[in-house]
Amino acid sequence: MKMFINGERREASDGRTIDVLNSATLEFIDTVPAATEKDVNEAIAAAKEGARYWGSLPVYERSAILNKAADLIDSRREELAGSLSIEMGKIISEARPEVRVAAQIIRGFAEKANHLYGQTMTDYQVGTEHDIIFTRHEPLGVVACISPFNYPVELCSQKYAAALAAGNAVIIKPSTDNPLTVMKVAEILWEAGVPGNVLQLVTGAGSDIGDILSESPDIAAITFTGSTAVGKHIAEKAAGTLKRVFLELGGNDPYIVFEDADFELAVTGAVRGRVQNAGQTCCSPKRFLVQNSIKDAFIKRAVEQIGALVMGSPLDDKTELGSLISAKAAKTVDEQVKLTISQGAKLICGGTFISETYYAPTILEVTPSMDIAKDMECFGPVIPIIGFDTEEEAIAIANQTMYGLQAGVITKDINKAIRVAAKLECGGVVINQSGNYRHLDQPFGGRKMSGIGREGVSVTLDEMTQVKSYILRNILE
Ligand code: NAP
């Protein structure tokens, strides 16, 4: 497929391309251009023009275009879900809802933008009795939307939909591993009426072209979802131009199971929460803290549930566990499992490749001092189980990480659940399910090294706009 720059479908100016592979089979699917600096700068210049036009359109016109795009996405859900499944190994039963949610997100922002009100100040300050002061939300300008591979369609829509609804032009930079479905969605946005210079999409390795976006004085904000390492790098590069930076980063979320929990719900929540998207979810439970009195029974039942999972072609409706995004990603998971075993963990099951990109679901019994129980985020179907005795101990282990995205607490005692939730250093706590949950309106995001800012229909329009005060002096005289 070709990039989208200034209303044209473009190859890279030097003709270089990158292959996109089917993650499950490693077969070649297509190429995308490897954008050059010249290409990215042309996209930025076009977006700057586009921002002026788009920001001056009435919000009802922008919202109508976005709603049309959402309808078109819905009408092509099956095709888009198939494309997503093929390029990333996501099982089709998870690809379909991802596409559906992306359309809902677009509609959500379109609707919210129609009602993005300013404020009017009171005259409680002596001397302001005759003034009227009101505020309006105005667009930022050009917003770069950099998205990850794991929920490419959904997470990218949280970015461009909010930015566009708020009146900004966007430059989308999808993941190089699986850019194709996002490119098909960008095509739909153009078809729905988003002008060619308002939405640009550039492809290419983030390590090659990312800094051009982060450092550009013509880009007003970067909204990024991805790893903590890349997020930190972007923040450093963006600091020179003081642009806004929104970062949705990695996690090593705790899942705390108390002995009074509904046992079957607790095990199912652990296994299902972890294997969703083959373990490649930012907010999936990644550390399983189980009260020692039920730990052995928990492990036994988790092994049974893992053994019953259906692995296979992502396109088969019956498949419950698909492939990882790439052979490199599977190798990383294997290295992390081996490292944990070398640190003294007991391998209960798994720990092997099924193919180059399929990794067997794995259960490890670990201790709080191991890397996997602290700051090592494992992006695969791996369940490290840590025993604990007291509530205080569980909270201490849960918080002993640089991350703080979401958490899950499983107990029938609602007072205990809320008490523990209040002490967890993270952006969201799910009670009686794993933290692998995201409502599209929810202010989703992390504390500590899991990010800066919150993303969701309820909050992002504030971040994608700037408030201007209009001061009418002595107007009431
Ligand atoms: P990643 O390697 O950080 O890549 C994310 C995006 O950043 C990709 O588009 C990538 O492009 C681009 N990029 C790479 N280097 C860059 C640079 N120097 N400047 C600008 N952009 C650059 O992350 P990933 O492997 O795709 O995603 C997995 C990570 O994302 C995990 O840590 C996960 O927890 C996190 N995540 C967080 C959330 C959340 O909401 N908090 C949600 C989903 C995922 P290339 O593909 O070309 O390298």
Short mmCIF file of C-alpha atoms and ligand atoms in Angstrom, two decimals:
data_model
loop_
_atom_site.label_atom_id
_atom_site.label_comp_id
_atom_site.label_asym_id
_atom_site.label_seq_id
_atom_site.Cartn_x
_atom_site.Cartn_y
_atom_site.Cartn_z
CA MET A 1 0.00 0.00 0.00
CA LYS A 2 1.06 3.59 -0.42
CA MET A 3 1.33 6.45 2.09
CA PHE A 4 -1.12 9.35 2.29
CA ILE A 5 0.52 12.74 1.82
CA ASN A 6 -1.25 15.96 0.84
CA GLY A 7 -4.17 14.17 -0.77
CA GLU A 8 -2.00 11.79 -2.82
CA ARG A 9 -1.12 8.13 -2.47
CA ARG A 10 2.68 8.13 -2.45
CA GLU A 11 5.67 5.82 -2.61
CA ALA A 12 8.74 6.89 -0.65
CA SER A 13 10.71 9.57 -2.50
CA ASP A 14 13.68 7.18 -2.76
CA GLY A 15 11.45 4.19 -3.61
CA ARG A 16 12.45 2.11 -0.58
CA THR A 17 9.84 -0.25 0.85
CA ILE A 18 9.31 -2.48 3.88
CA ASP A 19 7.71 -5.95 3.71
CA VAL A 20 4.64 -6.69 5.80
CA LEU A 21 4.25 -10.35 6.76
CA ASN A 22 1.39 -12.53 7.95
CA SER A 23 2.37 -13.02 11.61
CA ALA A 24 0.93 -16.52 11.90
CA THR A 25 2.48 -17.97 8.75
CA LEU A 26 5.28 -15.46 8.03
CA GLU A 27 4.07 -15.27 4.42
CA PHE A 28 4.57 -12.02 2.52
CA ILE A 29 1.42 -9.85 2.30
CA ASP A 30 2.41 -6.47 0.89
CA THR A 31 4.94 -3.66 1.11
CA VAL A 32 4.67 -0.17 2.56
CA PRO A 33 6.96 2.77 1.77
CA ALA A 34 9.89 3.55 4.05
CA ALA A 35 9.29 7.30 4.26
CA THR A 36 12.28 9.63 3.88
CA GLU A 37 12.87 12.84 5.79
CA LYS A 38 11.63 14.73 2.70
CA ASP A 39 8.37 12.73 2.70
CA VAL A 40 7.72 13.36 6.38
CA ASN A 41 8.46 17.07 6.02
CA GLU A 42 6.04 17.26 3.09
CA ALA A 43 3.38 15.61 5.24
CA ILE A 44 4.02 18.13 8.01
CA ALA A 45 3.82 21.09 5.63
CA ALA A 46 0.57 19.82 4.11
CA ALA A 47 -0.92 19.15 7.55
CA LYS A 48 -0.08 22.69 8.61
CA GLU A 49 -2.21 23.99 5.73
CA GLY A 50 -4.90 21.41 6.46
CA ALA A 51 -5.10 22.43 10.11
CA ARG A 52 -6.06 26.00 9.16
CA TYR A 53 -8.93 24.84 6.98
CA TRP A 54 -10.20 22.04 9.23
CA GLY A 55 -10.03 24.12 12.41
CA SER A 56 -12.23 26.76 10.80
CA LEU A 57 -14.96 24.30 9.77
CA PRO A 58 -18.03 24.26 12.02
CA VAL A 59 -17.86 21.35 14.42
CA TYR A 60 -21.12 19.89 13.09
CA GLU A 61 -19.48 19.47 9.67
CA ARG A 62 -16.41 17.74 11.11
CA SER A 63 -18.62 15.50 13.24
CA ALA A 64 -20.80 14.57 10.27
CA ILE A 65 -17.73 13.48 8.29
CA LEU A 66 -16.45 11.43 11.22
CA ASN A 67 -19.85 9.78 11.71
CA LYS A 68 -19.88 8.87 8.02
CA ALA A 69 -16.44 7.30 8.42
CA ALA A 70 -17.69 5.28 11.41
CA ASP A 71 -20.63 4.00 9.32
CA LEU A 72 -18.27 3.00 6.51
CA ILE A 73 -16.00 1.17 8.96
CA ASP A 74 -19.02 -0.70 10.32
CA SER A 75 -20.12 -1.64 6.82
CA ARG A 76 -16.64 -3.05 6.09
CA ARG A 77 -16.08 -4.67 9.52
CA GLU A 78 -15.65 -8.20 8.23
CA GLU A 79 -13.05 -7.19 5.63
CA LEU A 80 -11.12 -4.98 8.08
CA ALA A 81 -11.20 -7.65 10.80
CA GLY A 82 -9.87 -10.22 8.34
CA SER A 83 -7.06 -7.89 7.32
CA LEU A 84 -6.19 -7.23 10.97
CA SER A 85 -6.21 -10.91 11.80
CA ILE A 86 -3.96 -11.81 8.88
CA GLU A 87 -1.36 -9.11 9.41
CA MET A 88 -0.96 -9.62 13.15
CA GLY A 89 -2.15 -13.09 14.14
CA LYS A 90 -5.01 -11.64 16.21
CA ILE A 91 -7.79 -14.17 16.42
CA ILE A 92 -10.78 -13.22 14.30
CA SER A 93 -13.16 -13.29 17.29
CA GLU A 94 -11.07 -10.48 18.83
CA ALA A 95 -10.42 -8.63 15.55
CA ARG A 96 -14.13 -8.07 14.87
CA PRO A 97 -14.84 -6.32 18.20
CA GLU A 98 -11.70 -4.23 17.79
CA VAL A 99 -13.00 -2.85 14.49
CA ARG A 100 -16.46 -2.30 16.01
CA VAL A 101 -14.97 -0.41 18.97
CA ALA A 102 -12.91 1.79 16.63
CA ALA A 103 -16.13 2.94 14.92
CA GLN A 104 -17.72 3.56 18.34
CA ILE A 105 -14.73 5.64 19.41
CA ILE A 106 -15.00 7.81 16.28
CA ARG A 107 -18.71 8.37 16.94
CA GLY A 108 -18.00 9.07 20.60
CA PHE A 109 -15.54 11.86 19.83
CA ALA A 110 -17.74 13.29 17.07
CA GLU A 111 -20.65 13.49 19.50
CA LYS A 112 -18.58 14.84 22.39
CA ALA A 113 -17.01 17.54 20.18
CA ASN A 114 -20.47 18.91 19.39
CA HIS A 115 -20.81 19.66 23.11
CA LEU A 116 -17.33 20.79 24.08
CA TYR A 117 -18.31 23.87 26.04
CA GLY A 118 -16.22 26.68 27.42
CA GLN A 119 -16.84 28.45 30.72
CA THR A 120 -18.03 31.85 31.89
CA MET A 121 -16.37 33.38 34.93
CA THR A 122 -18.25 35.01 37.81
CA ASP A 123 -17.52 38.50 39.14
CA TYR A 124 -16.42 37.42 42.62
CA GLN A 125 -13.15 39.31 42.11
CA VAL A 126 -13.59 42.95 43.09
CA GLY A 127 -13.15 45.18 40.05
CA THR A 128 -14.44 42.64 37.51
CA GLU A 129 -18.16 43.44 38.00
CA HIS A 130 -18.47 44.97 34.55
CA ASP A 131 -16.48 42.38 32.62
CA ILE A 132 -17.53 39.23 30.84
CA ILE A 133 -14.91 36.54 30.62
CA PHE A 134 -15.58 33.36 28.69
CA THR A 135 -13.43 30.58 27.30
CA ARG A 136 -13.47 28.52 24.13
CA HIS A 137 -11.68 25.29 23.23
CA GLU A 138 -9.58 25.89 20.12
CA PRO A 139 -7.60 23.32 18.11
CA LEU A 140 -3.88 22.81 18.71
CA GLY A 141 -2.85 22.60 15.04
CA VAL A 142 -1.07 19.48 13.79
CA VAL A 143 -1.14 16.36 15.96
CA ALA A 144 1.13 13.36 15.31
CA CYS A 145 -0.55 10.06 16.22
CA ILE A 146 1.99 7.27 16.81
CA SER A 147 0.40 3.91 17.51
CA PRO A 148 1.56 0.41 18.52
CA PHE A 149 1.04 -2.98 16.94
CA ASN A 150 -1.14 -4.67 19.54
CA TYR A 151 -4.56 -2.98 19.05
CA PRO A 152 -3.65 -0.97 15.96
CA VAL A 153 -7.15 -0.11 14.77
CA GLU A 154 -8.66 0.67 18.17
CA LEU A 155 -5.73 2.55 19.70
CA CYS A 156 -5.05 4.63 16.61
CA SER A 157 -8.71 5.67 16.53
CA GLN A 158 -8.43 6.97 20.12
CA LYS A 159 -5.85 9.38 18.67
CA TYR A 160 -6.90 10.58 15.21
CA ALA A 161 -10.62 10.63 16.07
CA ALA A 162 -10.09 12.87 19.09
CA ALA A 163 -7.64 15.12 17.24
CA LEU A 164 -9.84 15.47 14.16
CA ALA A 165 -13.06 16.01 16.13
CA ALA A 166 -11.29 18.81 18.02
CA GLY A 167 -10.34 20.51 14.73
CA ASN A 168 -6.71 19.45 14.35
CA ALA A 169 -4.95 17.99 11.31
CA VAL A 170 -3.27 14.64 11.94
CA ILE A 171 -0.23 12.71 10.83
CA ILE A 172 -0.66 9.03 11.57
CA LYS A 173 2.41 6.83 12.01
CA PRO A 174 1.27 3.22 12.43
CA SER A 175 3.41 0.32 13.64
CA THR A 176 5.71 -1.06 10.97
CA ASP A 177 4.80 -4.64 11.90
CA ASN A 178 1.16 -4.27 10.91
CA PRO A 179 0.29 -0.94 9.25
CA LEU A 180 -2.12 -2.23 6.59
CA THR A 181 -5.49 -2.22 8.36
CA VAL A 182 -4.86 1.25 9.80
CA MET A 183 -4.06 2.36 6.23
CA LYS A 184 -7.39 0.92 5.04
CA VAL A 185 -9.13 2.89 7.79
CA ALA A 186 -7.28 6.05 6.71
CA GLU A 187 -8.57 5.43 3.19
CA ILE A 188 -12.09 5.29 4.62
CA LEU A 189 -11.58 8.59 6.45
CA TRP A 190 -10.60 10.23 3.17
CA GLU A 191 -13.57 8.61 1.44
CA ALA A 192 -15.88 9.98 4.16
CA GLY A 193 -14.66 13.51 3.46
CA VAL A 194 -11.64 14.21 5.67
CA PRO A 195 -9.56 16.36 3.29
CA GLY A 196 -6.26 15.04 1.96
CA ASN A 197 -4.15 17.61 3.74
CA VAL A 198 -6.00 17.17 7.04
CA LEU A 199 -5.13 13.50 7.38
CA GLN A 200 -1.67 12.27 6.42
CA LEU A 201 -0.30 8.79 7.05
CA VAL A 202 3.43 8.06 6.87
CA THR A 203 5.00 4.62 7.11
CA GLY A 204 8.52 3.65 8.02
CA ALA A 205 10.58 2.61 11.00
CA GLY A 206 9.91 4.78 14.02
CA SER A 207 13.62 4.78 14.78
CA ASP A 208 14.20 6.43 11.34
CA ILE A 209 11.36 8.94 11.09
CA GLY A 210 10.07 9.36 14.65
CA ASP A 211 12.47 12.14 15.62
CA ILE A 212 11.38 14.26 12.64
CA LEU A 213 7.88 14.31 14.10
CA SER A 214 8.99 14.71 17.72
CA GLU A 215 11.33 17.61 16.96
CA SER A 216 9.24 19.48 14.39
CA PRO A 217 8.22 23.00 15.48
CA ASP A 218 5.17 22.65 13.22
CA ILE A 219 3.70 19.79 15.21
CA ALA A 220 1.76 20.95 18.25
CA ALA A 221 1.31 17.60 20.00
CA ILE A 222 2.38 14.00 19.90
CA THR A 223 -0.04 11.39 21.10
CA PHE A 224 1.83 8.14 21.54
CA THR A 225 0.94 4.63 22.65
CA GLY A 226 3.75 2.11 22.91
CA SER A 227 6.68 1.05 25.03
CA THR A 228 8.04 3.08 27.93
CA ALA A 229 11.49 3.23 26.32
CA VAL A 230 10.18 4.84 23.12
CA GLY A 231 7.81 7.10 25.08
CA LYS A 232 10.70 8.47 27.12
CA HIS A 233 12.71 9.05 23.95
CA ILE A 234 9.82 10.95 22.34
CA ALA A 235 9.36 13.11 25.45
CA GLU A 236 13.05 14.04 25.39
CA LYS A 237 13.01 14.92 21.68
CA ALA A 238 9.72 16.84 21.96
CA ALA A 239 10.95 18.93 24.89
CA GLY A 240 12.95 21.19 22.57
CA THR A 241 9.77 22.60 21.02
CA LEU A 242 7.65 22.35 24.20
CA LYS A 243 4.94 20.48 22.36
CA ARG A 244 2.30 18.59 24.25
CA VAL A 245 3.14 14.93 24.71
CA PHE A 246 0.58 12.31 25.73
CA LEU A 247 2.07 8.94 26.58
CA GLU A 248 0.23 5.64 27.02
CA LEU A 249 3.02 3.22 27.91
CA GLY A 250 3.87 -0.24 29.18
CA GLY A 251 2.63 -2.07 32.23
CA ASN A 252 3.27 -5.02 34.53
CA ASP A 253 -0.16 -5.14 36.04
CA PRO A 254 -0.92 -7.09 39.21
CA TYR A 255 -3.87 -9.46 39.56
CA ILE A 256 -4.53 -10.05 43.24
CA VAL A 257 -6.56 -13.10 44.24
CA PHE A 258 -7.67 -13.41 47.88
CA GLU A 259 -8.66 -16.74 49.42
CA ASP A 260 -12.32 -15.68 49.71
CA ALA A 261 -12.57 -15.09 45.93
CA ASP A 262 -15.00 -16.92 43.67
CA PHE A 263 -12.39 -19.52 42.76
CA GLU A 264 -13.51 -20.38 39.23
CA LEU A 265 -14.02 -16.69 38.36
CA ALA A 266 -10.52 -15.96 39.67
CA VAL A 267 -8.81 -18.63 37.58
CA THR A 268 -10.82 -17.90 34.46
CA GLY A 269 -10.15 -14.17 34.83
CA ALA A 270 -6.44 -14.88 35.10
CA VAL A 271 -6.20 -17.17 32.10
CA ARG A 272 -8.59 -15.29 29.81
CA GLY A 273 -7.20 -11.90 30.81
CA ARG A 274 -3.68 -13.06 30.08
CA VAL A 275 -4.12 -14.94 26.81
CA GLN A 276 -6.30 -12.32 25.14
CA ASN A 277 -4.41 -11.02 22.09
CA ALA A 278 -1.84 -13.77 22.78
CA GLY A 279 -0.73 -11.91 25.90
CA GLN A 280 0.09 -8.72 24.00
CA THR A 281 -2.15 -6.27 25.86
CA CYS A 282 -0.79 -3.31 27.82
CA CYS A 283 -3.31 -3.72 30.64
CA SER A 284 -3.49 -7.50 30.75
CA PRO A 285 -2.64 -9.05 34.11
CA LYS A 286 1.07 -9.87 34.03
CA ARG A 287 1.81 -10.69 37.69
CA PHE A 288 -0.56 -13.08 39.48
CA LEU A 289 -0.53 -12.59 43.25
CA VAL A 290 -2.42 -15.49 44.82
CA GLN A 291 -2.99 -15.95 48.57
CA ASN A 292 -0.89 -18.93 49.68
CA SER A 293 -3.84 -20.87 51.15
CA ILE A 294 -5.30 -21.35 47.63
CA LYS A 295 -2.17 -21.10 45.51
CA ASP A 296 -1.68 -24.80 44.74
CA ALA A 297 -5.33 -25.28 43.80
CA PHE A 298 -5.17 -22.12 41.67
CA ILE A 299 -2.12 -23.39 39.76
CA LYS A 300 -3.72 -26.82 39.20
CA ARG A 301 -6.92 -25.30 37.77
CA ALA A 302 -4.99 -22.76 35.67
CA VAL A 303 -2.98 -25.61 34.11
CA GLU A 304 -6.26 -27.39 33.23
CA GLN A 305 -7.73 -24.24 31.67
CA ILE A 306 -4.55 -23.49 29.72
CA GLY A 307 -4.48 -27.08 28.45
CA ALA A 308 -8.00 -26.69 27.06
CA LEU A 309 -7.18 -23.55 25.01
CA VAL A 310 -7.53 -23.97 21.26
CA MET A 311 -4.46 -22.75 19.36
CA GLY A 312 -4.57 -22.49 15.61
CA SER A 313 -5.20 -20.30 12.64
CA PRO A 314 -6.23 -16.79 13.74
CA LEU A 315 -8.87 -16.82 11.00
CA ASP A 316 -10.65 -19.84 12.48
CA ASP A 317 -13.58 -18.81 14.71
CA LYS A 318 -12.75 -21.63 17.12
CA THR A 319 -9.18 -20.47 17.77
CA GLU A 320 -8.62 -18.97 21.23
CA LEU A 321 -4.89 -18.29 21.05
CA GLY A 322 -3.22 -16.85 17.95
CA SER A 323 0.36 -16.03 17.12
CA LEU A 324 2.62 -13.34 18.47
CA ILE A 325 3.32 -10.37 16.24
CA SER A 326 6.71 -11.59 14.99
CA ALA A 327 9.42 -14.21 15.41
CA LYS A 328 11.47 -11.54 17.21
CA ALA A 329 8.65 -10.98 19.72
CA ALA A 330 8.33 -14.73 20.38
CA LYS A 331 12.08 -14.96 20.92
CA THR A 332 11.93 -12.12 23.45
CA VAL A 333 9.18 -13.94 25.39
CA ASP A 334 11.26 -17.14 25.39
CA GLU A 335 14.32 -15.25 26.64
CA GLN A 336 12.26 -13.69 29.44
CA VAL A 337 10.92 -17.12 30.48
CA LYS A 338 14.44 -18.58 30.46
CA LEU A 339 15.80 -15.64 32.46
CA THR A 340 13.05 -16.12 35.06
CA ILE A 341 13.84 -19.83 35.33
CA SER A 342 17.54 -18.99 35.72
CA GLN A 343 16.53 -16.71 38.61
CA GLY A 344 14.95 -19.72 40.37
CA ALA A 345 11.38 -19.85 39.03
CA LYS A 346 9.61 -23.22 38.76
CA LEU A 347 8.28 -23.95 35.27
CA ILE A 348 4.81 -25.48 35.70
CA CYS A 349 3.88 -25.79 32.00
CA GLY A 350 4.77 -24.35 28.59
CA GLY A 351 8.07 -22.58 28.10
CA THR A 352 8.37 -23.77 24.49
CA PHE A 353 7.85 -22.55 20.93
CA ILE A 354 4.99 -24.11 18.96
CA SER A 355 6.30 -22.45 15.79
CA GLU A 356 8.41 -19.40 15.04
CA THR A 357 5.63 -17.03 16.15
CA TYR A 358 3.43 -19.25 18.35
CA TYR A 359 4.52 -19.61 21.96
CA ALA A 360 3.01 -22.18 24.31
CA PRO A 361 1.00 -20.69 27.17
CA THR A 362 3.31 -20.83 30.14
CA ILE A 363 2.86 -20.91 33.91
CA LEU A 364 5.75 -20.10 36.24
CA GLU A 365 5.88 -20.07 40.03
CA VAL A 366 8.00 -17.05 40.91
CA THR A 367 9.10 -14.98 43.92
CA PRO A 368 8.77 -11.20 44.42
CA SER A 369 12.50 -10.63 43.94
CA MET A 370 12.57 -11.82 40.32
CA ASP A 371 12.62 -9.34 37.40
CA ILE A 372 9.26 -10.58 36.09
CA ALA A 373 7.70 -9.67 39.47
CA LYS A 374 9.01 -6.11 39.19
CA ASP A 375 9.85 -4.16 36.02
CA MET A 376 10.15 -6.77 33.24
CA GLU A 377 7.07 -6.49 31.04
CA CYS A 378 6.45 -9.82 29.29
CA PHE A 379 4.33 -9.46 26.13
CA GLY A 380 3.18 -13.05 25.65
CA PRO A 381 0.94 -15.77 27.14
CA VAL A 382 2.94 -16.15 30.34
CA ILE A 383 1.43 -16.42 33.84
CA PRO A 384 3.95 -15.83 36.65
CA ILE A 385 2.32 -16.77 40.00
CA ILE A 386 3.51 -15.21 43.25
CA GLY A 387 2.25 -16.35 46.65
CA PHE A 388 1.38 -13.94 49.47
CA ASP A 389 -0.05 -14.22 52.99
CA THR A 390 -1.42 -10.83 54.02
CA GLU A 391 -3.24 -7.93 52.38
CA GLU A 392 -0.31 -5.60 53.19
CA GLU A 393 2.14 -8.01 51.54
CA ALA A 394 -0.01 -8.19 48.39
CA ILE A 395 -0.16 -4.39 48.14
CA ALA A 396 3.61 -4.10 48.63
CA ILE A 397 4.34 -6.64 45.87
CA ALA A 398 1.77 -5.04 43.56
CA ASN A 399 3.41 -1.62 43.96
CA GLN A 400 7.04 -2.76 43.70
CA THR A 401 7.23 -1.88 40.01
CA MET A 402 8.06 1.22 38.01
CA TYR A 403 4.79 0.68 36.13
CA GLY A 404 1.28 1.62 37.20
CA LEU A 405 -1.30 1.02 34.48
CA GLN A 406 -4.25 -1.05 35.78
CA ALA A 407 -4.84 -3.82 38.30
CA GLY A 408 -7.37 -6.52 39.15
CA VAL A 409 -8.57 -7.45 42.65
CA ILE A 410 -10.57 -10.62 43.19
CA THR A 411 -12.43 -11.02 46.49
CA LYS A 412 -16.03 -11.36 47.66
CA ASP A 413 -15.34 -8.74 50.34
CA ILE A 414 -16.15 -5.38 48.69
CA ASN A 415 -14.69 -3.39 51.60
CA LYS A 416 -11.38 -5.17 51.19
CA ALA A 417 -11.52 -4.70 47.42
CA ILE A 418 -11.96 -0.93 47.71
CA ARG A 419 -9.39 -0.66 50.52
CA VAL A 420 -6.79 -2.45 48.41
CA ALA A 421 -7.75 -0.57 45.22
CA ALA A 422 -7.19 2.76 46.99
CA LYS A 423 -3.63 1.74 47.87
CA LEU A 424 -2.61 0.51 44.42
CA GLU A 425 -0.37 2.91 42.50
CA CYS A 426 -2.04 2.71 39.09
CA GLY A 427 -4.51 4.43 36.78
CA GLY A 428 -7.42 2.02 37.16
CA VAL A 429 -8.51 -0.96 39.25
CA VAL A 430 -10.99 -3.59 38.12
CA ILE A 431 -12.77 -5.46 40.89
CA ASN A 432 -13.73 -9.07 40.24
CA GLN A 433 -12.06 -9.24 36.87
CA SER A 434 -8.54 -8.67 35.62
CA GLY A 435 -7.37 -5.16 34.73
CA ASN A 436 -7.67 -6.19 31.09
CA TYR A 437 -10.65 -3.91 30.63
CA ARG A 438 -11.13 -0.62 28.83
CA HIS A 439 -14.38 1.26 28.43
CA LEU A 440 -14.01 3.69 25.55
CA ASP A 441 -15.20 6.63 27.68
CA GLN A 442 -12.97 5.75 30.65
CA PRO A 443 -10.00 8.06 31.37
CA PHE A 444 -7.54 5.27 30.61
CA GLY A 445 -3.87 5.68 31.44
CA GLY A 446 -1.09 5.04 33.85
CA ARG A 447 0.92 6.36 36.77
CA LYS A 448 4.68 6.24 37.19
CA MET A 449 6.41 4.92 34.04
CA SER A 450 3.12 3.78 32.49
CA GLY A 451 2.46 7.19 31.04
CA ILE A 452 1.40 10.80 31.14
CA GLY A 453 -2.18 11.85 30.61
CA ARG A 454 -5.43 9.95 30.23
CA GLU A 455 -7.14 8.82 27.05
CA GLY A 456 -10.84 8.24 26.43
CA VAL A 457 -13.92 9.93 25.02
CA SER A 458 -14.59 11.61 28.38
CA VAL A 459 -11.21 13.37 28.53
CA THR A 460 -9.14 13.50 25.34
CA LEU A 461 -10.86 16.48 23.71
CA ASP A 462 -9.60 18.66 26.57
CA GLU A 463 -6.06 17.50 25.82
CA MET A 464 -6.48 17.98 22.06
CA THR A 465 -7.57 21.60 22.41
CA GLN A 466 -6.26 24.74 24.01
CA VAL A 467 -8.44 26.99 26.07
CA LYS A 468 -8.52 30.61 25.04
CA SER A 469 -9.96 33.29 27.36
CA TYR A 470 -12.00 36.08 25.79
CA ILE A 471 -12.17 39.12 28.10
CA LEU A 472 -14.79 41.75 27.40
CA ARG A 473 -13.92 44.69 29.62
CA ASN A 474 -16.58 47.03 30.99
CA ILE A 475 -19.20 45.46 28.75
CA LEU A 476 -21.88 45.51 31.47
CA GLU A 477 -21.71 49.26 32.16
P1 NAP B 1 6.93 0.42 20.45
O1 NAP B 1 8.00 -0.45 19.97
O2 NAP B 1 7.26 1.46 21.45
O3 NAP B 1 6.30 1.11 19.13
C1 NAP B 1 5.17 1.95 19.20
C2 NAP B 1 5.17 2.90 18.02
O4 NAP B 1 6.28 3.80 18.17
C3 NAP B 1 5.39 2.22 16.66
O5 NAP B 1 4.62 2.88 15.69
C4 NAP B 1 6.86 2.44 16.43
O6 NAP B 1 7.25 2.38 15.08
C5 NAP B 1 7.04 3.84 16.97
N1 NAP B 1 8.42 4.23 17.27
C6 NAP B 1 9.50 3.45 17.47
N2 NAP B 1 10.60 4.21 17.70
C7 NAP B 1 10.20 5.50 17.63
C8 NAP B 1 10.86 6.76 17.78
N3 NAP B 1 12.16 6.85 18.05
N4 NAP B 1 10.12 7.88 17.66
C9 NAP B 1 8.81 7.83 17.39
N5 NAP B 1 8.12 6.66 17.24
C10 NAP B 1 8.81 5.52 17.36
O7 NAP B 1 5.73 -0.43 21.08
P2 NAP B 1 5.01 -1.71 20.48
O8 NAP B 1 5.93 -2.87 20.57
O9 NAP B 1 4.36 -1.40 19.18
O10 NAP B 1 3.82 -1.88 21.54
C11 NAP B 1 3.97 -2.58 22.73
C12 NAP B 1 4.15 -1.66 23.91
O11 NAP B 1 3.11 -0.70 23.95
C13 NAP B 1 4.06 -2.40 25.25
O12 NAP B 1 5.01 -1.88 26.14
C14 NAP B 1 2.66 -2.08 25.72
O13 NAP B 1 2.47 -2.21 27.10
C15 NAP B 1 2.50 -0.68 25.25
N6 NAP B 1 1.10 -0.32 25.10
C16 NAP B 1 0.56 0.58 25.97
C17 NAP B 1 -0.78 0.90 25.89
C18 NAP B 1 -1.42 1.88 26.84
O14 NAP B 1 -2.52 2.33 26.53
N7 NAP B 1 -0.79 2.23 27.94
C19 NAP B 1 -1.58 0.29 24.92
C20 NAP B 1 -0.99 -0.61 24.04
C21 NAP B 1 0.34 -0.90 24.13
P3 NAP B 1 7.89 1.04 14.47
O15 NAP B 1 6.80 0.02 14.50
O16 NAP B 1 8.29 1.47 13.12
O17 NAP B 1 9.05 0.67 15.34
#
